[in-house]
């Protein structure tokens, strides 16, 4: 499962992060158009490897293809 240490503040200056949709289990680039359509309570900002997201059951967005 994903560790809380990988969930970061959205204003973090490090650009290597993904936006998670905890409802659909998709991850997105922060610039993805789908992020603006997401309910705020379903958004989490994740800093870490995509492989960890895949192992946790998340899949890459087909729009932004992170």
mmCIF file with all atom_site columns, C-alpha atoms in Angstrom:
data_model
loop_
_atom_site.group_PDB
_atom_site.id
_atom_site.type_symbol
_atom_site.label_atom_id
_atom_site.label_alt_id
_atom_site.label_comp_id
_atom_site.label_asym_id
_atom_site.label_entity_id
_atom_site.label_seq_id
_atom_site.pdbx_PDB_ins_code
_atom_site.Cartn_x
_atom_site.Cartn_y
_atom_site.Cartn_z
_atom_site.occupancy
_atom_site.B_iso_or_equiv
_atom_site.pdbx_formal_charge
_atom_site.auth_seq_id
_atom_site.auth_comp_id
_atom_site.auth_asym_id
_atom_site.auth_atom_id
_atom_site.pdbx_PDB_model_num
ATOM 1  C CA . UNK A 1 1  ? 0.000   0.000  0.000   1.00 0.00 ? 1  UNK A CA 1
ATOM 2  C CA . UNK A 1 2  ? 1.082   3.614  -0.426  1.00 0.00 ? 2  UNK A CA 1
ATOM 3  C CA . UNK A 1 3  ? 2.837   5.188  2.524   1.00 0.00 ? 3  UNK A CA 1
ATOM 4  C CA . UNK A 1 4  ? 1.732   8.546  3.911   1.00 0.00 ? 4  UNK A CA 1
ATOM 5  C CA . UNK A 1 5  ? 5.308   9.757  3.400   1.00 0.00 ? 5  UNK A CA 1
ATOM 6  C CA . UNK A 1 6  ? 4.588   9.635  -0.349  1.00 0.00 ? 6  UNK A CA 1
ATOM 7  C CA . UNK A 1 7  ? 1.512   11.866 -0.061  1.00 0.00 ? 7  UNK A CA 1
ATOM 8  C CA . UNK A 1 8  ? 2.759   15.434 -0.316  1.00 0.00 ? 8  UNK A CA 1
ATOM 9  C CA . UNK A 1 9  ? 1.514   18.991 -0.186  1.00 0.00 ? 9  UNK A CA 1
ATOM 10 C CA . UNK A 1 10 ? 0.200   20.092 -3.587  1.00 0.00 ? 10 UNK A CA 1
ATOM 11 C CA . UNK A 1 11 ? 2.421   23.191 -3.402  1.00 0.00 ? 11 UNK A CA 1
ATOM 12 C CA . UNK A 1 12 ? 5.645   21.163 -3.097  1.00 0.00 ? 12 UNK A CA 1
ATOM 13 C CA . UNK A 1 13 ? 8.307   22.627 -5.381  1.00 0.00 ? 13 UNK A CA 1
ATOM 14 C CA . UNK A 1 14 ? 9.423   19.207 -6.623  1.00 0.00 ? 14 UNK A CA 1
ATOM 15 C CA . UNK A 1 15 ? 7.725   18.625 -9.983  1.00 0.00 ? 15 UNK A CA 1
ATOM 16 C CA . UNK A 1 16 ? 8.117   14.827 -9.995  1.00 0.00 ? 16 UNK A CA 1
ATOM 17 C CA . UNK A 1 17 ? 4.704   14.024 -8.608  1.00 0.00 ? 17 UNK A CA 1
ATOM 18 C CA . UNK A 1 18 ? 1.408   12.590 -9.730  1.00 0.00 ? 18 UNK A CA 1
ATOM 19 C CA . UNK A 1 19 ? -2.177  13.416 -8.892  1.00 0.00 ? 19 UNK A CA 1
ATOM 20 C CA . UNK A 1 20 ? -4.093  10.389 -7.673  1.00 0.00 ? 20 UNK A CA 1
ATOM 21 C CA . UNK A 1 21 ? -7.815  9.885  -8.012  1.00 0.00 ? 21 UNK A CA 1
ATOM 22 C CA . UNK A 1 22 ? -8.577  7.728  -4.985  1.00 0.00 ? 22 UNK A CA 1
ATOM 23 C CA . UNK A 1 23 ? -12.023 6.920  -6.385  1.00 0.00 ? 23 UNK A CA 1
ATOM 24 C CA . UNK A 1 24 ? -11.054 5.683  -9.881  1.00 0.00 ? 24 UNK A CA 1
ATOM 25 C CA . UNK A 1 25 ? -7.546  4.513  -8.906  1.00 0.00 ? 25 UNK A CA 1
ATOM 26 C CA . UNK A 1 26 ? -5.977  6.442  -11.803 1.00 0.00 ? 26 UNK A CA 1
ATOM 27 C CA . UNK A 1 27 ? -2.853  8.603  -11.602 1.00 0.00 ? 27 UNK A CA 1
ATOM 28 C CA . UNK A 1 28 ? -2.299  11.731 -13.658 1.00 0.00 ? 28 UNK A CA 1
ATOM 29 C CA . UNK A 1 29 ? 0.267   14.359 -14.520 1.00 0.00 ? 29 UNK A CA 1
ATOM 30 C CA . UNK A 1 30 ? -0.473  17.553 -12.607 1.00 0.00 ? 30 UNK A CA 1
ATOM 31 C CA . UNK A 1 31 ? -1.173  19.266 -15.948 1.00 0.00 ? 31 UNK A CA 1
ATOM 32 C CA . UNK A 1 32 ? -3.799  16.710 -17.040 1.00 0.00 ? 32 UNK A CA 1
ATOM 33 C CA . UNK A 1 33 ? -7.204  18.142 -17.972 1.00 0.00 ? 33 UNK A CA 1
ATOM 34 C CA . UNK A 1 34 ? -8.854  15.340 -15.989 1.00 0.00 ? 34 UNK A CA 1
ATOM 35 C CA . UNK A 1 35 ? -7.458  16.709 -12.720 1.00 0.00 ? 35 UNK A CA 1
ATOM 36 C CA . UNK A 1 36 ? -9.675  19.805 -12.872 1.00 0.00 ? 36 UNK A CA 1
ATOM 37 C CA . UNK A 1 37 ? -12.740 17.565 -13.248 1.00 0.00 ? 37 UNK A CA 1
ATOM 38 C CA . UNK A 1 38 ? -11.870 15.488 -10.179 1.00 0.00 ? 38 UNK A CA 1
ATOM 39 C CA . UNK A 1 39 ? -13.761 15.932 -6.918  1.00 0.00 ? 39 UNK A CA 1
ATOM 40 C CA . UNK A 1 40 ? -11.419 17.528 -4.369  1.00 0.00 ? 40 UNK A CA 1
ATOM 41 C CA . UNK A 1 41 ? -12.039 14.786 -1.808  1.00 0.00 ? 41 UNK A CA 1
ATOM 42 C CA . UNK A 1 42 ? -10.753 12.201 -4.329  1.00 0.00 ? 42 UNK A CA 1
ATOM 43 C CA . UNK A 1 43 ? -7.449  14.041 -5.032  1.00 0.00 ? 43 UNK A CA 1
ATOM 44 C CA . UNK A 1 44 ? -4.128  13.149 -3.453  1.00 0.00 ? 44 UNK A CA 1
ATOM 45 C CA . UNK A 1 45 ? -0.693  14.338 -4.549  1.00 0.00 ? 45 UNK A CA 1
ATOM 46 C CA . UNK A 1 46 ? 1.846   11.516 -4.703  1.00 0.00 ? 46 UNK A CA 1
ATOM 47 C CA . UNK A 1 47 ? 5.628   11.778 -4.905  1.00 0.00 ? 47 UNK A CA 1
ATOM 48 C CA . UNK A 1 48 ? 7.370   8.562  -5.845  1.00 0.00 ? 48 UNK A CA 1
ATOM 49 C CA . UNK A 1 49 ? 7.803   5.895  -8.479  1.00 0.00 ? 49 UNK A CA 1
ATOM 50 C CA . UNK A 1 50 ? 5.040   4.926  -10.894 1.00 0.00 ? 50 UNK A CA 1
ATOM 51 C CA . UNK A 1 51 ? 5.893   1.292  -10.182 1.00 0.00 ? 51 UNK A CA 1
ATOM 52 C CA . UNK A 1 52 ? 4.697   1.742  -6.587  1.00 0.00 ? 52 UNK A CA 1
ATOM 53 C CA . UNK A 1 53 ? 1.405   3.118  -7.879  1.00 0.00 ? 53 UNK A CA 1
ATOM 54 C CA . UNK A 1 54 ? 0.983   0.156  -10.215 1.00 0.00 ? 54 UNK A CA 1
ATOM 55 C CA . UNK A 1 55 ? 1.669   -2.240 -7.347  1.00 0.00 ? 55 UNK A CA 1
ATOM 56 C CA . UNK A 1 56 ? -0.906  -0.408 -5.207  1.00 0.00 ? 56 UNK A CA 1
ATOM 57 C CA . UNK A 1 57 ? -3.602  -0.983 -7.841  1.00 0.00 ? 57 UNK A CA 1
ATOM 58 C CA . UNK A 1 58 ? -3.498  2.393  -9.603  1.00 0.00 ? 58 UNK A CA 1
ATOM 59 C CA . UNK A 1 59 ? -3.305  2.677  -13.394 1.00 0.00 ? 59 UNK A CA 1
ATOM 60 C CA . UNK A 1 60 ? -2.031  5.469  -15.623 1.00 0.00 ? 60 UNK A CA 1
ATOM 61 C CA . UNK A 1 61 ? -4.463  7.966  -17.097 1.00 0.00 ? 61 UNK A CA 1
ATOM 62 C CA . UNK A 1 62 ? -5.102  7.339  -20.780 1.00 0.00 ? 62 UNK A CA 1
ATOM 63 C CA . UNK A 1 63 ? -5.406  11.081 -21.474 1.00 0.00 ? 63 UNK A CA 1
ATOM 64 C CA . UNK A 1 64 ? -2.070  12.411 -20.141 1.00 0.00 ? 64 UNK A CA 1
ATOM 65 C CA . UNK A 1 65 ? -0.162  9.090  -20.227 1.00 0.00 ? 65 UNK A CA 1
ATOM 66 C CA . UNK A 1 66 ? 2.178   9.740  -17.271 1.00 0.00 ? 66 UNK A CA 1
#
